[in-house]
CSV table of C-alpha atoms in Angstrom, one decimal:
chain,number,residue,atom,x,y,z
A,140,MET,CA,76.7,81.3,100.9
A,141,ASP,CA,77.3,81.1,97.1
A,142,ASP,CA,78.0,77.3,97.4
A,143,HIS,CA,74.8,76.6,99.3
A,144,TYR,CA,72.5,79.3,97.8
A,145,GLY,CA,70.6,76.8,95.6
A,146,THR,CA,69.7,74.6,98.6
A,147,LEU,CA,68.4,77.4,100.8
A,148,SER,CA,64.7,78.1,101.5
A,149,LYS,CA,63.1,81.3,100.4
A,150,GLY,CA,63.5,82.8,103.9
A,151,GLN,CA,67.1,81.7,104.1
A,152,LYS,CA,67.9,83.2,100.6
A,153,ALA,CA,66.5,86.5,101.9
A,154,ILE,CA,68.9,86.3,104.9
A,155,ALA,CA,71.8,85.6,102.6
A,156,ASP,CA,70.8,88.5,100.3
A,157,GLU,CA,70.7,90.9,103.3
A,158,LEU,CA,74.0,89.8,104.6
A,159,ILE,CA,75.7,90.4,101.3
A,160,LYS,CA,74.2,93.9,101.2
A,161,LYS,CA,75.7,94.7,104.6
A,162,ASP,CA,79.2,94.6,103.2
A,163,ASN,CA,80.5,92.5,106.2
A,164,HIS,CA,79.9,95.2,108.8
A,165,PHE,CA,77.7,92.7,110.6
A,166,VAL,CA,80.8,90.7,111.7
A,167,TYR,CA,81.0,92.7,115.0
A,168,LEU,CA,77.4,91.9,116.1
A,169,ASN,CA,76.3,89.0,118.3
A,170,ILE,CA,73.6,86.7,117.1
A,171,GLU,CA,70.8,88.5,118.9
A,172,GLU,CA,71.9,91.9,117.5
A,173,LEU,CA,72.2,90.5,113.9
A,174,SER,CA,68.9,88.7,114.2
A,175,SER,CA,67.2,91.9,115.2
A,176,ASP,CA,68.9,93.8,112.4
A,177,LEU,CA,67.7,91.3,109.9
A,178,GLY,CA,64.2,91.1,111.3
A,179,VAL,CA,64.4,87.3,111.9
A,180,SER,CA,64.5,85.1,115.0
A,181,THR,CA,67.8,83.9,116.4
A,182,ALA,CA,66.6,80.3,115.8
A,183,SER,CA,66.1,81.1,112.1
A,184,LEU,CA,69.5,82.7,111.8
A,185,SER,CA,71.1,79.8,113.6
A,186,ARG,CA,69.5,77.3,111.2
A,187,PHE,CA,70.7,79.4,108.3
A,188,ILE,CA,74.3,79.4,109.7
A,189,LYS,CA,74.2,75.6,110.0
A,190,LYS,CA,72.7,75.3,106.5
A,191,ILE,CA,75.7,77.1,104.9
A,192,GLY,CA,78.2,74.8,106.6
A,193,TYR,CA,79.0,76.3,110.0
A,194,GLU,CA,78.8,74.5,113.4
A,195,ASN,CA,77.4,77.7,115.1
A,196,TYR,CA,77.3,81.4,114.9
A,197,SER,CA,80.6,81.9,116.7
A,198,SER,CA,82.5,79.9,114.0
A,199,PHE,CA,80.7,81.8,111.3
A,200,LYS,CA,81.5,85.1,112.9
A,201,ARG,CA,85.2,84.2,113.4
A,202,ASP,CA,85.4,83.2,109.7
A,203,MET,CA,83.8,86.4,108.5
A,204,GLN,CA,86.1,88.5,110.7
A,205,ALA,CA,89.2,86.7,109.3
A,206,VAL,CA,87.9,87.4,105.8
A,207,GLN,CA,87.3,91.1,106.6
A,208,HIS,CA,90.7,91.5,108.2
A,209,LYS,CA,92.4,90.1,105.2
A,210,ALA,CA,90.4,92.4,102.9
A,211,LEU,CA,91.4,95.4,105.1
A,212,ASP,CA,95.1,94.4,105.1
A,213,PRO,CA,96.9,97.6,104.0
A,214,SER,CA,99.8,95.7,102.4
A,215,MET,CA,97.4,93.8,100.2
A,216,LYS,CA,95.6,96.9,99.2
A,217,MET,CA,98.9,98.7,98.4
A,218,LYS,CA,100.1,95.8,96.3
A,219,SER,CA,96.8,95.5,94.4
A,220,PHE,CA,96.8,99.3,93.8
A,221,LEU,CA,100.4,99.5,92.6
A,222,SER,CA,100.1,96.5,90.3
A,223,GLY,CA,97.7,98.3,88.1
A,224,PHE,CA,99.0,101.8,88.5
A,225,GLN,CA,101.2,103.7,86.0
A,226,SER,CA,102.1,107.2,87.0
A,227,ASP,CA,101.0,109.9,84.6
A,228,ASP,CA,98.8,113.0,84.5
A,229,ASP,CA,95.6,111.0,83.6
A,230,ASN,CA,96.0,108.6,86.6
A,231,ILE,CA,96.5,111.5,89.0
A,232,LYS,CA,93.3,113.1,87.6
A,233,SER,CA,91.5,109.8,87.8
A,234,GLN,CA,92.3,109.4,91.5
A,235,ILE,CA,90.9,112.9,92.2
A,236,LEU,CA,87.8,112.1,90.2
A,237,LYS,CA,87.3,108.9,92.3
A,238,ASP,CA,87.4,111.1,95.5
A,239,ILE,CA,84.8,113.4,93.9
A,240,ASP,CA,82.5,110.5,93.1
A,241,VAL,CA,82.8,109.2,96.7
A,242,MET,CA,82.2,112.7,98.1
A,243,SER,CA,79.1,113.1,95.9
A,244,SER,CA,77.6,109.9,97.1
A,245,PHE,CA,78.4,110.7,100.7
A,246,MET,CA,76.7,114.1,100.5
A,247,GLN,CA,73.4,112.4,99.7
A,248,SER,CA,73.5,110.3,102.9
A,249,LEU,CA,74.9,112.9,105.3
A,250,ASP,CA,73.0,112.9,108.6
A,251,MET,CA,72.7,116.6,109.4
A,252,GLU,CA,71.1,116.0,112.8
A,253,SER,CA,74.2,114.2,113.9
A,254,VAL,CA,76.3,117.0,112.4
A,255,LYS,CA,74.4,119.7,114.3
A,256,GLU,CA,74.7,117.7,117.6
A,257,SER,CA,78.4,117.4,117.1
A,258,VAL,CA,78.8,121.1,116.3
A,259,LEU,CA,77.0,122.1,119.6
A,260,LYS,CA,79.1,119.6,121.6
A,261,ILE,CA,82.4,120.8,120.2
A,262,SER,CA,81.5,124.5,120.4
A,263,ARG,CA,80.5,124.2,124.1
A,264,ALA,CA,83.5,122.1,125.2
A,265,LYS,CA,86.3,123.3,127.3
A,266,SER,CA,88.3,120.2,127.0
A,267,ILE,CA,88.3,117.6,124.2
A,268,VAL,CA,90.0,114.2,124.2
A,269,LEU,CA,90.9,112.9,120.7
A,270,ALA,CA,91.4,109.2,120.2
A,271,GLY,CA,92.5,107.3,117.1
A,272,LEU,CA,94.9,104.6,116.0
A,273,GLY,CA,96.4,103.7,112.7
A,274,ILE,CA,95.4,106.0,109.8
A,275,SER,CA,93.0,107.7,112.1
A,276,LYS,CA,95.9,109.5,113.8
A,277,SER,CA,96.1,111.9,110.8
A,278,LEU,CA,92.6,113.1,111.6
A,279,VAL,CA,93.5,113.3,115.3
A,280,TYR,CA,96.4,115.7,114.5
A,281,PHE,CA,94.1,117.8,112.3
A,282,TYR,CA,91.4,118.1,115.0
A,283,ASP,CA,94.1,118.9,117.6
A,284,PHE,CA,95.6,121.8,115.6
A,285,ARG,CA,92.2,123.3,114.8
A,286,LEU,CA,90.7,122.9,118.3
A,287,GLN,CA,93.7,124.5,119.9
A,288,ARG,CA,93.3,127.5,117.6
A,289,MET,CA,89.8,127.7,118.9
A,290,GLY,CA,91.0,128.0,122.4
A,291,ILE,CA,89.9,124.5,123.4
A,292,LYS,CA,92.2,122.4,125.6
A,293,THR,CA,93.0,119.0,123.9
A,294,LYS,CA,94.5,115.7,124.7
A,295,CYS,CA,95.5,113.1,122.1
A,296,LEU,CA,95.2,109.3,122.7
A,297,ILE,CA,97.2,107.9,119.8
A,298,ASN,CA,99.1,105.0,121.4
A,299,GLY,CA,97.5,101.7,122.3
A,300,GLY,CA,97.8,99.2,125.1
A,301,THR,CA,98.6,100.2,128.7
A,302,GLU,CA,99.5,103.8,127.8
A,303,PHE,CA,96.1,104.3,126.3
A,304,ILE,CA,94.3,102.8,129.3
A,305,GLU,CA,96.2,104.9,131.8
A,306,ALA,CA,95.4,108.1,129.8
A,307,LEU,CA,91.8,107.1,129.4
A,308,SER,CA,91.4,106.7,133.2
A,309,THR,CA,92.0,110.4,133.6
A,310,LEU,CA,88.9,111.5,131.7
A,311,THR,CA,86.1,113.2,133.7
A,312,ASP,CA,82.6,114.2,132.9
A,313,GLU,CA,83.9,117.7,132.0
A,314,ASP,CA,85.6,116.3,128.9
A,315,LEU,CA,84.2,115.5,125.5
A,316,ILE,CA,85.8,112.6,123.7
A,317,ILE,CA,86.0,112.3,119.9
A,318,VAL,CA,86.8,108.8,118.7
A,319,ILE,CA,88.0,108.4,115.1
A,320,SER,CA,87.7,104.8,113.8
A,321,PHE,CA,87.2,103.7,110.2
A,322,LYS,CA,86.5,100.1,109.1
A,323,ARG,CA,88.9,98.4,111.5
A,324,GLU,CA,87.6,98.5,115.1
A,325,TYR,CA,90.5,98.8,117.5
A,326,LYS,CA,89.5,97.5,120.9
A,327,GLU,CA,91.0,100.7,122.5
A,328,MET,CA,88.4,102.8,120.7
A,329,VAL,CA,85.5,100.6,121.8
A,330,LEU,CA,86.9,100.6,125.4
A,331,ALA,CA,87.1,104.4,125.3
A,332,LEU,CA,83.4,104.8,124.3
A,333,LYS,CA,82.2,102.2,126.8
A,334,TYR,CA,84.2,104.0,129.5
A,335,ALA,CA,82.7,107.4,128.4
A,336,ARG,CA,79.1,106.0,128.6
A,337,GLU,CA,79.7,104.4,132.0
A,338,ASN,CA,81.1,107.7,133.4
A,339,ASN,CA,78.7,110.2,131.9
A,340,ILE,CA,81.3,111.6,129.5
A,341,GLN,CA,79.9,113.0,126.2
A,342,SER,CA,81.2,111.3,123.1
A,343,ILE,CA,81.3,111.7,119.3
A,344,ALA,CA,82.4,108.9,116.9
A,345,LEU,CA,83.6,109.4,113.4
A,346,THR,CA,83.4,106.0,111.8
A,347,GLU,CA,82.8,103.9,108.6
A,348,ASN,CA,81.4,101.0,110.4
A,349,ALA,CA,77.6,101.5,110.7
A,350,GLN,CA,77.1,98.1,112.4
A,351,GLY,CA,79.9,97.8,114.9
A,352,ASN,CA,80.5,98.6,118.6
A,353,ILE,CA,81.7,102.1,117.8
A,354,THR,CA,78.2,103.0,116.6
A,355,LYS,CA,76.7,101.1,119.5
A,356,TYR,CA,78.5,102.9,122.3
A,357,ALA,CA,78.9,106.5,121.0
A,358,ASP,CA,76.4,109.2,122.0
A,359,THR,CA,76.6,110.9,118.6
A,360,VAL,CA,77.8,109.1,115.4
A,361,LEU,CA,79.1,110.6,112.2
A,362,HIS,CA,79.1,108.0,109.5
A,363,VAL,CA,81.7,108.6,106.8
A,364,THR,CA,83.1,106.6,103.9
A,365,ARG,CA,86.5,106.3,102.3
A,366,GLY,CA,85.3,104.2,99.3
A,367,PRO,CA,85.1,100.4,98.7
A,368,ASP,CA,86.5,98.0,101.2
A,369,HIS,CA,88.9,96.5,98.7
A,370,ALA,CA,90.3,99.8,97.5
A,371,LEU,CA,93.3,101.9,98.8
A,372,ASN,CA,91.1,104.6,100.3
A,373,SER,CA,91.8,108.2,100.7
A,374,LEU,CA,90.8,110.5,103.6
A,375,SER,CA,89.1,113.1,101.4
A,376,VAL,CA,85.6,112.6,102.8
A,377,PRO,CA,86.4,112.4,106.5
A,378,MET,CA,88.8,115.3,106.2
A,379,SER,CA,86.3,117.4,104.3
A,380,LEU,CA,83.6,116.6,106.8
A,381,SER,CA,85.9,117.3,109.8
A,382,ASN,CA,87.0,120.6,108.3
A,383,ALA,CA,83.4,121.8,107.8
A,384,LEU,CA,82.4,120.5,111.2
A,385,LEU,CA,85.2,122.5,113.0
A,386,LEU,CA,84.6,125.6,111.0
A,387,GLU,CA,80.9,125.6,111.9
A,388,SER,CA,81.8,124.9,115.5
A,389,ALA,CA,84.2,127.9,115.5
A,390,SER,CA,81.4,130.2,114.2
A,391,HIS,CA,79.5,129.4,117.5
A,392,ARG,CA,82.4,130.7,119.7
A,393,LYS,CA,83.7,133.7,117.8
A,394,GLU,CA,84.4,135.9,120.9
A,395,VAL,CA,86.3,133.2,122.7
A,396,ILE,CA,88.4,132.6,119.5
A,397,TYR,CA,89.1,136.3,119.0
A,398,GLU,CA,90.3,136.5,122.6
A,399,HIS,CA,92.4,133.4,122.2
A,400,MET,CA,94.0,134.6,119.0
A,401,ASN,CA,94.9,137.8,120.7
A,402,LYS,CA,96.8,135.8,123.3
A,403,ILE,CA,98.7,134.0,120.6
A,404,LYS,CA,99.5,137.3,118.9
A,405,ASN,CA,100.8,138.8,122.1
A,406,LEU,CA,102.9,135.7,122.9
A,407,ASN,CA,104.4,135.8,119.4
A,408,GLU,CA,105.3,139.4,119.8
A,409,ASP,CA,107.0,138.6,123.2
A,410,TYR,CA,108.8,135.7,121.6
A,411,PHE,CA,110.3,137.7,118.8
A,412,LYS,CA,111.3,140.5,121.2
A,413,MET,CA,113.3,137.9,123.2
A,414,GLU,CA,115.4,137.1,120.0
A,415,GLU,CA,116.4,140.8,119.6
């Protein structure tokens, strides 16, 4: 787009400007979806794609996905981070301050309606399925621990491929599924949400990708951020939101939790008696 910007029409420059603002999240959309999002016709978008040197939208989309995957490569991020990092107290404080800045920005865009919907779904659920791959597994484990303490039956889908598909097939409309997926869209997560929608299973998605299929298929979407795409991001924002979400959900089911904690207490007492 930079190379051809000077040759673009006024309308085409507007398209280019909007695409740049979207931070590459558009790479998961088909041409009709992206045209609608941009407020232009598919014909106008198609002409723009050809103007910047692509044969068609498919080749443009493949190229953009390849660029994004490279940018999200964790090994590249780690090398870039470590090359300019020297361990000392100031750097440690600097990393914490970066998280605070990201958190402050996130708070201004927090969708409280989606948060309230999620709280009600979680607090009323008897069985919750937690799905996440890659770095998202760490959030899955956190949810699993907290939800079990709340007396909610959980199941974790943290392995891809055939194992994931077989476990997914056991879900029923009595379950709630929570999918955690950041910038990289694993096809297992998209499949899980499509399956949930087709089988009347309630779903919540925690995601960074506001334009992708995760957002498209989930019933309730919680948008989070971990910082710039090129940076080695932390989990401070998604972890903080998750913690607040689960605590608020717990406040809606106090009696159930008290009863469940008494069961744990009694089991612990029996367990230690067995060691005597």
